[in-house]
Amino acid sequence: MAKITVSLIKADVGSVAGHTTVHEKLIATAQRKLDEAREAGLIIDFFVTHVGDDLELLLTHTKGVDNEEIHELAWNTFKAAADVAKELKLYGAGQDLLSDAFSGNVRGLGPGVAEMEFTPRRSEPIIAIMMDKTEPGAFNYPIFKIFADPFNTAGLVIDPKMHQGFVFEIWDIIEHRRVFMNVPEEMYDILALIGAKGRFVIKRVYPKEGSPLPKDEPVAVISTEKLFFIKGEYVGKDDPVALVRSQSGLPATGEILEPFAFPYLVSGWMRGSHNGPLMPVSLKDAMCTRFDGPPRVLALGFNLADGKLIGPVDFFADPAYNTTRTIANLIATYMRLHGPFEPHRLPSEEMEYTTLPKVLEQIKDRFESIE
Ligand code: 13P
Ligand code: 13P
Ligand code: MG
Ligand code: MG
C-alpha cells in the first residue's frame, strides 16, 4: 500500500460576535475550495469543521508533509474564507493570516499544522483532536498519558505489540531545538521537560524497536506554531490540533480519549491570559462563550479507506463525558472567582506577550525608589 499523508491545518480567519464560533458561510466556502481540489485530483479527500473560532481543514493526499501545493491550497482556502469574513464584518477577520502572500509553506504565516505521512495498515483508525482557547503545550498531558502512562493505557502493560514503549520528539519552542527521548526508560526526564508546557512541547511520537509499525513513521503529531514568536506581538494564543493513529499495536481509541475525561488546567481562555479547565465537547457545543471559554476540545474519529475519510465519529457527544463537563464547569466557576489574581491569570512571563505591558507603561513614571 502506498503511503498516505494526512494534514490537519487550522486558522482563525474570523468569527461571529467575538471569538466564539465560525460562521457557516466560512465552512461552506472552505468546502467549495477543497471540493474543487478533490475534483482536480490534488487531494484524495477532506473534512471541514471548526472548534470555537478556528476553521479546521482535514486533508488526505499522497504528496508528503510540508508540500507546497497542499499548503498553498490550505492558504488559499483560508484566504477565501477570510474574504467572506470581511464581507460579513466578522470579528477578527483574517486574524491568523499574518502575511499578505504565500511563500511556499504555511508554517510561520499563522496557521497551525499537524501532518504525517505513513503506510496505512489494513484498517487505519485516526483521530483528529482540536482545541480552542489554549496553546500547543495543552497536548503534553494527554499525549504523555496515552503513550506513556500504564494507568491510562492498559495496552502498555498487556499488549506485546506496544509493551516496549514509544519515542517522543520534544521541541523547545523558545531555543528552537529538539530532543528524541524514550518511554518508559526516560519517563522522569521527559516529565521534567514537558511539565513546563509553555516551553517544551511534544511534537511527534514514533513506534520503538519491537513494534510491528515502521519506526520512521509517526503515530501522533501536534501543531506547535507559536503566533507570538512569528509576529513579535501577541495576536491570540495558537489554538492547537493533533492527529493520533489508534489500534493494532497502538493505543486503542478509548485509551486515546481517556485522558480527556479529566478536565485538566490549560493556559489560554479569556484574552489568552488565563488558566482554566479543558472541557471535552461535541461539535454542537464547540463554541466558546463563558469568559470566552472555558477552553474546549473536540475529537473526531475516522477510518482511512484508500485515503478516503470514513466518518466522523463525534466522540465527546457521548454522555460518558457529562461528568467531566460538570466538573469542568465547577472548576471554571472556582477559577473565575479569582478574577485578576494568579494562578487564574497567567504568570507575568506569559503576560509579556499580551497588552498588559502597555498598561504598566502608563504608570511607570509614578514609581519612586524605597531607601
Ligand atoms: P487491537 O490490538 O486490535 O487494537 O485491540 C485492542 C482493543 O481495542 C481492546 O480494547
Ligand atoms: P482566539 O485565540 O481563539 O482567537 O481567542 C482570543 C481571545 O482573546 C479570547 O478571549
Ligand atoms: Mg479569534
Ligand atoms: Mg481560537
mmCIF file of C-alpha atoms and ligand atoms in Angstrom:
data_model
loop_
_atom_site.group_PDB
_atom_site.id
_atom_site.type_symbol
_atom_site.label_atom_id
_atom_site.label_comp_id
_atom_site.label_asym_id
_atom_site.label_seq_id
_atom_site.Cartn_x
_atom_site.Cartn_y
_atom_site.Cartn_z
ATOM 1 C CA MET A 1 0.000 0.000 0.000
ATOM 2 C CA ALA A 2 1.320 3.420 -0.994
ATOM 3 C CA LYS A 3 1.922 5.974 1.706
ATOM 4 C CA ILE A 4 -0.831 8.443 2.595
ATOM 5 C CA THR A 5 -0.403 11.898 4.086
ATOM 6 C CA VAL A 6 -2.985 13.286 6.490
ATOM 7 C CA SER A 7 -2.777 17.055 7.026
ATOM 8 C CA LEU A 8 -4.777 18.914 9.658
ATOM 9 C CA ILE A 9 -4.354 22.646 9.069
ATOM 10 C CA LYS A 10 -6.216 25.330 11.034
ATOM 11 C CA ALA A 11 -6.572 29.062 11.268
ATOM 12 C CA ASP A 12 -8.862 31.603 12.881
ATOM 13 C CA VAL A 13 -9.987 33.745 9.954
ATOM 14 C CA GLY A 14 -12.885 35.456 11.727
ATOM 15 C CA SER A 15 -15.779 34.591 13.972
ATOM 16 C CA VAL A 16 -19.301 35.684 14.836
ATOM 17 C CA ALA A 17 -19.944 38.147 17.660
ATOM 18 C CA GLY A 18 -16.484 37.874 19.239
ATOM 19 C CA HIS A 19 -14.095 34.882 19.453
ATOM 20 C CA THR A 20 -16.954 32.398 19.740
ATOM 21 C CA THR A 21 -17.610 30.326 16.636
ATOM 22 C CA VAL A 22 -17.069 30.026 12.877
ATOM 23 C CA HIS A 23 -19.899 31.239 10.577
ATOM 24 C CA GLU A 24 -21.451 28.544 8.386
ATOM 25 C CA LYS A 25 -20.616 30.544 5.238
ATOM 26 C CA LEU A 26 -16.896 30.203 6.038
ATOM 27 C CA ILE A 27 -17.307 26.438 6.380
ATOM 28 C CA ALA A 28 -19.215 26.335 3.061
ATOM 29 C CA THR A 29 -16.516 28.434 1.352
ATOM 30 C CA ALA A 30 -13.777 26.091 2.581
ATOM 31 C CA GLN A 31 -15.777 23.043 1.485
ATOM 32 C CA ARG A 32 -16.207 24.514 -2.017
ATOM 33 C CA LYS A 33 -12.485 25.245 -2.418
ATOM 34 C CA LEU A 34 -11.494 21.798 -1.195
ATOM 35 C CA ASP A 35 -14.127 20.102 -3.329
ATOM 36 C CA GLU A 36 -12.532 21.732 -6.391
ATOM 37 C CA ALA A 37 -9.106 20.473 -5.278
ATOM 38 C CA ARG A 38 -10.508 16.965 -4.838
ATOM 39 C CA GLU A 39 -12.101 17.128 -8.315
ATOM 40 C CA ALA A 40 -8.742 18.273 -9.720
ATOM 41 C CA GLY A 41 -7.020 15.306 -8.067
ATOM 42 C CA LEU A 42 -4.750 17.339 -5.780
ATOM 43 C CA ILE A 43 -6.235 15.794 -2.631
ATOM 44 C CA ILE A 44 -7.980 12.462 -2.134
ATOM 45 C CA ASP A 45 -10.492 13.598 0.457
ATOM 46 C CA PHE A 46 -11.215 16.302 3.022
ATOM 47 C CA PHE A 47 -13.357 17.211 6.004
ATOM 48 C CA VAL A 48 -14.025 20.784 7.138
ATOM 49 C CA THR A 49 -15.023 21.573 10.701
ATOM 50 C CA HIS A 50 -14.420 24.066 13.487
ATOM 51 C CA VAL A 51 -13.861 24.256 17.187
ATOM 52 C CA GLY A 52 -14.670 27.664 18.659
ATOM 53 C CA ASP A 53 -13.434 30.330 16.240
ATOM 54 C CA ASP A 54 -10.909 28.065 14.492
ATOM 55 C CA LEU A 55 -11.570 26.775 10.983
ATOM 56 C CA GLU A 56 -10.143 23.259 10.653
ATOM 57 C CA LEU A 57 -9.184 21.600 7.356
ATOM 58 C CA LEU A 58 -8.513 17.860 7.404
ATOM 59 C CA LEU A 59 -6.940 16.718 4.109
ATOM 60 C CA THR A 60 -5.703 13.395 2.745
ATOM 61 C CA HIS A 61 -3.295 13.162 -0.182
ATOM 62 C CA THR A 62 -0.126 11.444 -1.393
ATOM 63 C CA LYS A 63 2.210 14.435 -1.561
ATOM 64 C CA GLY A 64 4.015 14.076 1.772
ATOM 65 C CA VAL A 65 4.350 16.579 4.611
ATOM 66 C CA ASP A 66 5.272 20.253 4.079
ATOM 67 C CA ASN A 67 4.164 20.007 0.465
ATOM 68 C CA GLU A 68 3.978 23.372 -1.277
ATOM 69 C CA GLU A 69 0.836 22.627 -3.337
ATOM 70 C CA ILE A 70 -1.059 21.333 -0.298
ATOM 71 C CA HIS A 71 -0.026 24.245 1.905
ATOM 72 C CA GLU A 72 -0.913 26.691 -0.848
ATOM 73 C CA LEU A 73 -4.333 25.043 -1.139
ATOM 74 C CA ALA A 74 -4.863 25.473 2.623
ATOM 75 C CA TRP A 75 -3.625 29.075 2.455
ATOM 76 C CA ASN A 76 -5.922 29.956 -0.453
ATOM 77 C CA THR A 77 -8.830 28.263 1.316
ATOM 78 C CA PHE A 78 -8.236 30.342 4.461
ATOM 79 C CA LYS A 79 -7.856 33.478 2.305
ATOM 80 C CA ALA A 80 -11.172 32.809 0.576
ATOM 81 C CA ALA A 81 -12.881 32.208 3.939
ATOM 82 C CA ALA A 82 -11.251 35.379 5.340
ATOM 83 C CA ASP A 83 -12.653 37.357 2.385
ATOM 84 C CA VAL A 84 -16.141 36.137 3.276
ATOM 85 C CA ALA A 85 -15.457 37.006 6.946
ATOM 86 C CA LYS A 86 -14.514 40.555 5.862
ATOM 87 C CA GLU A 87 -17.698 40.885 3.803
ATOM 88 C CA LEU A 88 -19.781 39.774 6.780
ATOM 89 C CA LYS A 89 -17.722 42.106 9.033
ATOM 90 C CA LEU A 90 -16.996 39.168 11.323
ATOM 91 C CA TYR A 91 -14.799 39.716 14.330
ATOM 92 C CA GLY A 92 -11.054 39.252 13.798
ATOM 93 C CA ALA A 93 -11.450 38.622 10.044
ATOM 94 C CA GLY A 94 -8.125 37.233 8.831
ATOM 95 C CA GLN A 95 -6.800 37.039 12.446
ATOM 96 C CA ASP A 96 -4.322 34.201 11.868
ATOM 97 C CA LEU A 97 -3.242 35.124 8.327
ATOM 98 C CA LEU A 98 -0.175 37.121 9.279
ATOM 99 C CA SER A 99 1.236 37.639 5.818
ATOM 100 C CA ASP A 100 -0.214 39.043 2.603
ATOM 101 C CA ALA A 101 1.471 36.476 0.408
ATOM 102 C CA PHE A 102 2.061 32.724 0.449
ATOM 103 C CA SER A 103 5.730 31.759 0.404
ATOM 104 C CA GLY A 104 5.979 28.007 -0.072
ATOM 105 C CA ASN A 105 4.746 26.803 3.316
ATOM 106 C CA VAL A 106 2.064 27.926 5.774
ATOM 107 C CA ARG A 107 4.417 27.440 8.746
ATOM 108 C CA GLY A 108 5.363 30.848 10.092
ATOM 109 C CA LEU A 109 2.457 32.519 8.293
ATOM 110 C CA GLY A 110 -0.075 31.990 11.082
ATOM 111 C CA PRO A 111 -1.985 28.705 10.527
ATOM 112 C CA GLY A 112 -1.253 25.682 12.730
ATOM 113 C CA VAL A 113 -0.301 22.370 11.106
ATOM 114 C CA ALA A 114 -0.301 18.738 12.234
ATOM 115 C CA GLU A 115 0.534 16.350 9.418
ATOM 116 C CA MET A 116 2.055 12.929 8.999
ATOM 117 C CA GLU A 117 2.870 10.535 6.168
ATOM 118 C CA PHE A 118 2.605 6.809 6.805
ATOM 119 C CA THR A 119 1.859 3.407 5.311
ATOM 120 C CA PRO A 120 -1.790 2.681 6.166
ATOM 121 C CA ARG A 121 -2.467 -0.570 7.979
ATOM 122 C CA ARG A 122 -5.272 -2.916 6.832
ATOM 123 C CA SER A 123 -7.593 -0.851 8.984
ATOM 124 C CA GLU A 124 -6.291 2.621 9.826
ATOM 125 C CA PRO A 125 -8.289 4.450 12.534
ATOM 126 C CA ILE A 126 -7.183 8.046 13.038
ATOM 127 C CA ILE A 127 -8.389 10.688 15.494
ATOM 128 C CA ALA A 128 -8.304 14.444 14.896
ATOM 129 C CA ILE A 129 -8.155 16.277 18.216
ATOM 130 C CA MET A 130 -8.746 20.038 18.054
ATOM 131 C CA MET A 131 -8.645 22.629 20.847
ATOM 132 C CA ASP A 132 -9.722 26.257 21.119
ATOM 133 C CA LYS A 133 -8.611 28.900 23.677
ATOM 134 C CA THR A 134 -5.348 27.241 24.614
ATOM 135 C CA GLU A 135 -1.808 26.506 23.363
ATOM 136 C CA PRO A 136 0.197 23.547 21.923
ATOM 137 C CA GLY A 137 1.569 22.596 25.361
ATOM 138 C CA ALA A 138 -2.009 21.666 26.292
ATOM 139 C CA PHE A 139 -1.369 18.403 24.419
ATOM 140 C CA ASN A 140 1.602 17.408 26.637
ATOM 141 C CA TYR A 141 -0.565 15.959 29.393
ATOM 142 C CA PRO A 142 -2.871 13.764 27.242
ATOM 143 C CA ILE A 143 -0.140 12.632 24.823
ATOM 144 C CA PHE A 144 2.053 11.585 27.747
ATOM 145 C CA LYS A 145 -0.860 9.709 29.332
ATOM 146 C CA ILE A 146 -1.770 7.982 26.049
ATOM 147 C CA PHE A 147 1.716 6.786 25.108
ATOM 148 C CA ALA A 148 3.485 6.526 28.463
ATOM 149 C CA ASP A 149 1.125 6.030 31.396
ATOM 150 C CA PRO A 150 0.197 2.406 32.132
ATOM 151 C CA PHE A 151 -2.598 3.595 34.435
ATOM 152 C CA ASN A 152 -4.198 5.216 31.366
ATOM 153 C CA THR A 153 -3.197 2.841 28.578
ATOM 154 C CA ALA A 154 -3.718 -0.777 29.501
ATOM 155 C CA GLY A 155 -2.059 -1.824 26.237
ATOM 156 C CA LEU A 156 1.337 -0.655 27.520
ATOM 157 C CA VAL A 157 1.060 -3.436 30.104
ATOM 158 C CA ILE A 158 -0.852 -6.181 28.306
ATOM 159 C CA ASP A 159 -0.243 -5.778 24.547
ATOM 160 C CA PRO A 160 3.119 -7.270 23.422
ATOM 161 C CA LYS A 161 2.964 -5.040 20.296
ATOM 162 C CA MET A 162 3.415 -1.877 22.375
ATOM 163 C CA HIS A 163 4.902 -3.201 25.604
ATOM 164 C CA GLN A 164 8.319 -1.822 24.540
ATOM 165 C CA GLY A 165 7.068 1.786 24.679
ATOM 166 C CA PHE A 166 7.451 4.730 22.307
ATOM 167 C CA VAL A 167 9.829 7.503 21.230
ATOM 168 C CA PHE A 168 8.866 11.125 21.945
ATOM 169 C CA GLU A 169 10.148 14.009 19.814
ATOM 170 C CA ILE A 170 10.117 17.048 22.128
ATOM 171 C CA TRP A 171 10.611 20.627 20.927
ATOM 172 C CA ASP A 172 11.994 23.510 22.939
ATOM 173 C CA ILE A 173 9.952 26.252 21.295
ATOM 174 C CA ILE A 174 11.983 29.055 22.842
ATOM 175 C CA GLU A 175 15.500 27.863 21.914
ATOM 176 C CA HIS A 176 14.275 26.244 18.661
ATOM 177 C CA ARG A 177 15.863 22.822 19.282
ATOM 178 C CA ARG A 178 14.551 19.296 19.749
ATOM 179 C CA VAL A 179 15.346 16.039 21.522
ATOM 180 C CA PHE A 180 14.221 12.411 20.974
ATOM 181 C CA MET A 181 13.557 10.501 24.211
ATOM 182 C CA ASN A 182 12.312 7.006 25.043
ATOM 183 C CA VAL A 183 9.479 5.892 27.282
ATOM 184 C CA PRO A 184 9.395 4.151 29.658
ATOM 185 C CA GLU A 185 13.185 4.379 30.229
ATOM 186 C CA GLU A 186 13.436 8.192 30.287
ATOM 187 C CA MET A 187 9.983 8.895 31.675
ATOM 188 C CA TYR A 188 11.167 11.093 34.563
ATOM 189 C CA ASP A 189 13.447 13.203 32.322
ATOM 190 C CA ILE A 190 10.616 13.621 29.823
ATOM 191 C CA LEU A 191 8.291 14.812 32.578
ATOM 192 C CA ALA A 192 10.978 17.216 33.830
ATOM 193 C CA LEU A 193 10.762 18.870 30.409
ATOM 194 C CA ILE A 194 7.127 18.645 29.350
ATOM 195 C CA GLY A 195 5.692 19.683 32.727
ATOM 196 C CA ALA A 196 6.881 23.134 31.591
ATOM 197 C CA LYS A 197 4.244 23.146 28.873
ATOM 198 C CA GLY A 198 4.752 26.753 27.771
ATOM 199 C CA ARG A 199 8.260 25.886 26.592
ATOM 200 C CA PHE A 200 8.703 22.146 25.926
ATOM 201 C CA VAL A 201 6.073 20.571 23.700
ATOM 202 C CA ILE A 202 5.687 17.054 22.371
ATOM 203 C CA LYS A 203 5.824 17.355 18.569
ATOM 204 C CA ARG A 204 5.646 13.714 17.436
ATOM 205 C CA VAL A 205 5.504 10.179 18.767
ATOM 206 C CA TYR A 206 7.178 7.242 16.986
ATOM 207 C CA PRO A 207 6.995 3.471 17.465
ATOM 208 C CA LYS A 208 10.017 1.807 19.007
ATOM 209 C CA GLU A 209 12.159 -1.199 18.096
ATOM 210 C CA GLY A 210 9.951 -4.286 18.529
ATOM 211 C CA SER A 211 6.775 -2.599 17.229
ATOM 212 C CA PRO A 212 5.151 -4.056 14.081
ATOM 213 C CA LEU A 213 4.898 -0.481 12.708
ATOM 214 C CA PRO A 214 7.680 1.246 10.712
ATOM 215 C CA LYS A 215 9.991 3.088 13.133
ATOM 216 C CA ASP A 216 10.300 6.193 10.928
ATOM 217 C CA GLU A 217 6.550 6.812 10.534
ATOM 218 C CA PRO A 218 4.934 8.926 13.267
ATOM 219 C CA VAL A 219 1.899 7.663 15.143
ATOM 220 C CA ALA A 220 0.951 11.073 16.561
ATOM 221 C CA VAL A 221 1.730 14.683 15.650
ATOM 222 C CA ILE A 222 0.851 18.006 17.277
ATOM 223 C CA SER A 223 0.807 21.535 15.811
ATOM 224 C CA THR A 224 3.423 23.721 17.521
ATOM 225 C CA GLU A 225 3.366 27.039 15.688
ATOM 226 C CA LYS A 226 3.671 29.903 18.132
ATOM 227 C CA LEU A 227 1.939 33.003 16.892
ATOM 228 C CA PHE A 228 3.696 35.384 19.238
ATOM 229 C CA PHE A 229 7.106 34.194 18.057
ATOM 230 C CA ILE A 230 6.023 34.590 14.480
ATOM 231 C CA LYS A 231 4.703 38.099 14.622
ATOM 232 C CA GLY A 232 6.563 39.501 17.620
ATOM 233 C CA GLU A 233 3.369 40.788 19.162
ATOM 234 C CA TYR A 234 0.528 38.916 20.803
ATOM 235 C CA VAL A 235 -2.226 38.072 18.318
ATOM 236 C CA GLY A 236 -4.112 35.375 20.220
ATOM 237 C CA LYS A 237 -2.884 32.028 21.516
ATOM 238 C CA ASP A 238 -2.254 29.464 18.820
ATOM 239 C CA ASP A 239 -5.052 27.029 19.432
ATOM 240 C CA PRO A 240 -3.520 23.583 18.774
ATOM 241 C CA VAL A 241 -4.536 20.437 16.874
ATOM 242 C CA ALA A 242 -3.234 16.867 16.827
ATOM 243 C CA LEU A 243 -3.586 13.674 14.816
ATOM 244 C CA VAL A 244 -3.318 10.348 16.619
ATOM 245 C CA ARG A 245 -3.488 6.893 14.993
ATOM 246 C CA SER A 246 -5.107 4.092 17.016
ATOM 247 C CA GLN A 247 -5.373 0.300 17.484
ATOM 248 C CA SER A 248 -3.309 -2.689 16.263
ATOM 249 C CA GLY A 249 -0.030 -2.010 18.066
ATOM 250 C CA LEU A 250 -1.067 1.492 19.112
ATOM 251 C CA PRO A 251 -3.244 2.703 21.979
ATOM 252 C CA ALA A 252 -6.925 1.819 21.497
ATOM 253 C CA THR A 253 -9.330 4.653 20.663
ATOM 254 C CA GLY A 254 -10.695 4.545 24.207
ATOM 255 C CA GLU A 255 -7.159 4.825 25.608
ATOM 256 C CA ILE A 256 -6.578 7.897 23.423
ATOM 257 C CA LEU A 257 -9.787 9.570 24.645
ATOM 258 C CA GLU A 258 -9.434 8.620 28.313
ATOM 259 C CA PRO A 259 -7.087 11.497 29.418
ATOM 260 C CA PHE A 260 -9.782 13.977 28.327
ATOM 261 C CA ALA A 261 -12.171 12.531 30.914
ATOM 262 C CA PHE A 262 -10.181 14.689 33.375
ATOM 263 C CA PRO A 263 -10.734 18.425 32.760
ATOM 264 C CA TYR A 264 -7.092 19.390 33.428
ATOM 265 C CA LEU A 265 -5.971 23.015 33.555
ATOM 266 C CA VAL A 266 -4.596 24.686 30.430
ATOM 267 C CA SER A 267 -3.439 28.244 29.632
ATOM 268 C CA GLY A 268 -5.490 30.396 27.303
ATOM 269 C CA TRP A 269 -9.163 31.224 27.870
ATOM 270 C CA MET A 270 -10.088 34.937 28.025
ATOM 271 C CA ARG A 271 -7.585 37.093 26.077
ATOM 272 C CA GLY A 272 -5.196 34.137 26.033
ATOM 273 C CA SER A 273 -4.277 35.159 29.583
ATOM 274 C CA HIS A 274 -5.919 32.730 31.996
ATOM 275 C CA ASN A 275 -5.684 29.194 33.333
ATOM 276 C CA GLY A 276 -8.849 27.151 33.113
ATOM 277 C CA PRO A 277 -10.210 23.619 32.673
ATOM 278 C CA LEU A 278 -10.231 21.926 29.267
ATOM 279 C CA MET A 279 -13.802 20.807 28.541
ATOM 280 C CA PRO A 280 -14.419 17.962 26.050
ATOM 281 C CA VAL A 281 -17.387 18.826 23.796
ATOM 282 C CA SER A 282 -19.283 17.561 20.771
ATOM 283 C CA LEU A 283 -19.319 19.563 17.541
ATOM 284 C CA LYS A 284 -22.696 21.004 18.529
ATOM 285 C CA ASP A 285 -21.096 22.556 21.648
ATOM 286 C CA ALA A 286 -17.807 23.535 20.009
ATOM 287 C CA MET A 287 -18.184 27.248 20.686
ATOM 288 C CA CYS A 288 -16.670 29.403 23.403
ATOM 289 C CA THR A 289 -18.900 31.759 25.363
ATOM 290 C CA ARG A 290 -18.335 31.751 29.135
ATOM 291 C CA PHE A 291 -15.463 34.230 29.638
ATOM 292 C CA ASP A 292 -14.675 33.244 26.030
ATOM 293 C CA GLY A 293 -14.399 29.621 27.120
ATOM 294 C CA PRO A 294 -13.850 27.510 29.006
ATOM 295 C CA PRO A 295 -11.176 26.095 26.675
ATOM 296 C CA ARG A 296 -12.639 23.295 24.586
ATOM 297 C CA VAL A 297 -11.506 20.087 22.919
ATOM 298 C CA LEU A 298 -13.249 18.245 20.085
ATOM 299 C CA ALA A 299 -12.232 14.752 18.926
ATOM 300 C CA LEU A 300 -13.400 13.288 15.605
ATOM 301 C CA GLY A 301 -12.638 9.711 14.586
ATOM 302 C CA PHE A 302 -12.189 8.434 11.027
ATOM 303 C CA ASN A 303 -11.065 5.328 9.216
ATOM 304 C CA LEU A 304 -8.918 5.712 6.127
ATOM 305 C CA ALA A 305 -10.074 3.702 3.112
ATOM 306 C CA ASP A 306 -7.533 4.212 0.298
ATOM 307 C CA GLY A 307 -7.125 7.762 1.588
ATOM 308 C CA LYS A 308 -10.864 8.405 1.827
ATOM 309 C CA LEU A 309 -12.091 9.663 5.196
ATOM 310 C CA ILE A 310 -14.787 7.372 6.580
ATOM 311 C CA GLY A 311 -16.566 9.123 9.442
ATOM 312 C CA PRO A 312 -16.529 11.177 11.545
ATOM 313 C CA VAL A 313 -17.495 9.843 14.938
ATOM 314 C CA ASP A 314 -18.054 12.814 17.259
ATOM 315 C CA PHE A 315 -16.518 11.126 20.315
ATOM 316 C CA PHE A 316 -17.281 13.643 23.037
ATOM 317 C CA ALA A 317 -21.010 13.616 22.146
ATOM 318 C CA ASP A 318 -21.022 10.519 24.367
ATOM 319 C CA PRO A 319 -22.815 11.140 27.704
ATOM 320 C CA ALA A 320 -19.856 9.319 29.274
ATOM 321 C CA TYR A 321 -18.196 12.786 29.309
ATOM 322 C CA ASN A 322 -21.121 14.515 31.071
ATOM 323 C CA THR A 323 -19.494 14.230 34.497
ATOM 324 C CA THR A 324 -16.259 15.643 33.052
ATOM 325 C CA ARG A 325 -18.218 18.617 31.731
ATOM 326 C CA THR A 326 -19.940 19.140 35.084
ATOM 327 C CA ILE A 327 -16.568 19.090 36.874
ATOM 328 C CA ALA A 328 -15.093 21.399 34.212
ATOM 329 C CA ASN A 329 -17.896 23.884 34.834
ATOM 330 C CA LEU A 330 -17.368 23.740 38.604
ATOM 331 C CA ILE A 331 -13.635 24.320 38.119
ATOM 332 C CA ALA A 332 -14.423 27.176 35.741
ATOM 333 C CA THR A 333 -16.516 28.827 38.453
ATOM 334 C CA TYR A 334 -13.828 28.218 41.078
ATOM 335 C CA MET A 335 -11.080 29.666 38.862
ATOM 336 C CA ARG A 336 -13.206 32.638 37.778
ATOM 337 C CA LEU A 337 -13.720 33.715 41.389
ATOM 338 C CA HIS A 338 -10.002 34.624 41.474
ATOM 339 C CA GLY A 339 -10.678 37.411 38.970
ATOM 340 C CA PRO A 340 -7.398 39.123 38.008
ATOM 341 C CA PHE A 341 -5.321 37.141 40.519
ATOM 342 C CA GLU A 342 -2.820 34.442 39.654
ATOM 343 C CA PRO A 343 -2.964 31.492 39.203
ATOM 344 C CA HIS A 344 -6.209 32.198 37.312
ATOM 345 C CA ARG A 345 -4.419 34.970 35.458
ATOM 346 C CA LEU A 346 -1.249 33.649 33.827
ATOM 347 C CA PRO A 347 2.160 34.324 35.438
ATOM 348 C CA SER A 348 3.908 37.592 34.486
ATOM 349 C CA GLU A 349 6.315 35.997 31.941
ATOM 350 C CA GLU A 350 3.408 34.838 29.813
ATOM 351 C CA MET A 351 1.626 38.171 30.190
ATOM 352 C CA GLU A 352 4.612 39.842 28.482
ATOM 353 C CA TYR A 353 3.044 38.785 25.216
ATOM 354 C CA THR A 354 -0.315 40.392 25.932
ATOM 355 C CA THR A 355 -1.415 44.015 26.139
ATOM 356 C CA LEU A 356 -0.587 44.182 29.891
ATOM 357 C CA PRO A 357 2.862 45.815 29.366
ATOM 358 C CA LYS A 358 1.081 48.761 27.706
ATOM 359 C CA VAL A 359 -0.999 49.273 30.862
ATOM 360 C CA LEU A 360 2.098 49.072 33.081
ATOM 361 C CA GLU A 361 3.855 51.581 30.820
ATOM 362 C CA GLN A 362 1.229 54.190 31.693
ATOM 363 C CA ILE A 363 2.081 54.100 35.398
ATOM 364 C CA LYS A 364 5.833 53.509 35.229
ATOM 365 C CA ASP A 365 6.840 57.150 35.959
ATOM 366 C CA ARG A 366 4.865 57.226 39.182
ATOM 367 C CA PHE A 367 7.149 54.754 40.919
ATOM 368 C CA GLU A 368 9.700 56.164 43.376
ATOM 369 C CA SER A 369 12.502 54.176 44.924
ATOM 370 C CA ILE A 370 12.337 52.955 48.510
ATOM 371 C CA GLU A 371 15.527 53.501 50.552
HETATM 372 P P1 13P B 1 -6.207 -4.131 18.906
HETATM 373 O O1 13P B 1 -4.913 -4.687 19.409
HETATM 374 O O2 13P B 1 -6.770 -4.870 17.742
HETATM 375 O O3 13P B 1 -6.097 -2.669 18.644
HETATM 376 O O4 13P B 1 -7.306 -4.314 20.086
HETATM 377 C C1 13P B 1 -7.180 -3.724 21.312
HETATM 378 C C2 13P B 1 -8.512 -3.210 21.731
HETATM 379 O O5 13P B 1 -9.147 -2.470 21.018
HETATM 380 C C3 13P B 1 -9.053 -3.590 23.035
HETATM 381 O O6 13P B 1 -9.873 -2.554 23.561
HETATM 382 P P1 13P B 2 -8.608 33.092 19.960
HETATM 383 O O1 13P B 2 -7.122 32.875 20.158
HETATM 384 O O2 13P B 2 -9.367 31.817 19.960
HETATM 385 O O3 13P B 2 -8.866 33.938 18.745
HETATM 386 O O4 13P B 2 -9.144 33.888 21.242
HETATM 387 C C1 13P B 2 -8.568 35.112 21.533
HETATM 388 C C2 13P B 2 -9.161 35.780 22.723
HETATM 389 O O5 13P B 2 -8.728 36.857 23.057
HETATM 390 C C3 13P B 2 -10.240 35.149 23.519
HETATM 391 O O6 13P B 2 -10.662 35.966 24.571
HETATM 392 MG MG MG B 3 -10.281 34.511 17.487
HETATM 393 MG MG MG B 4 -9.371 30.249 18.573
#
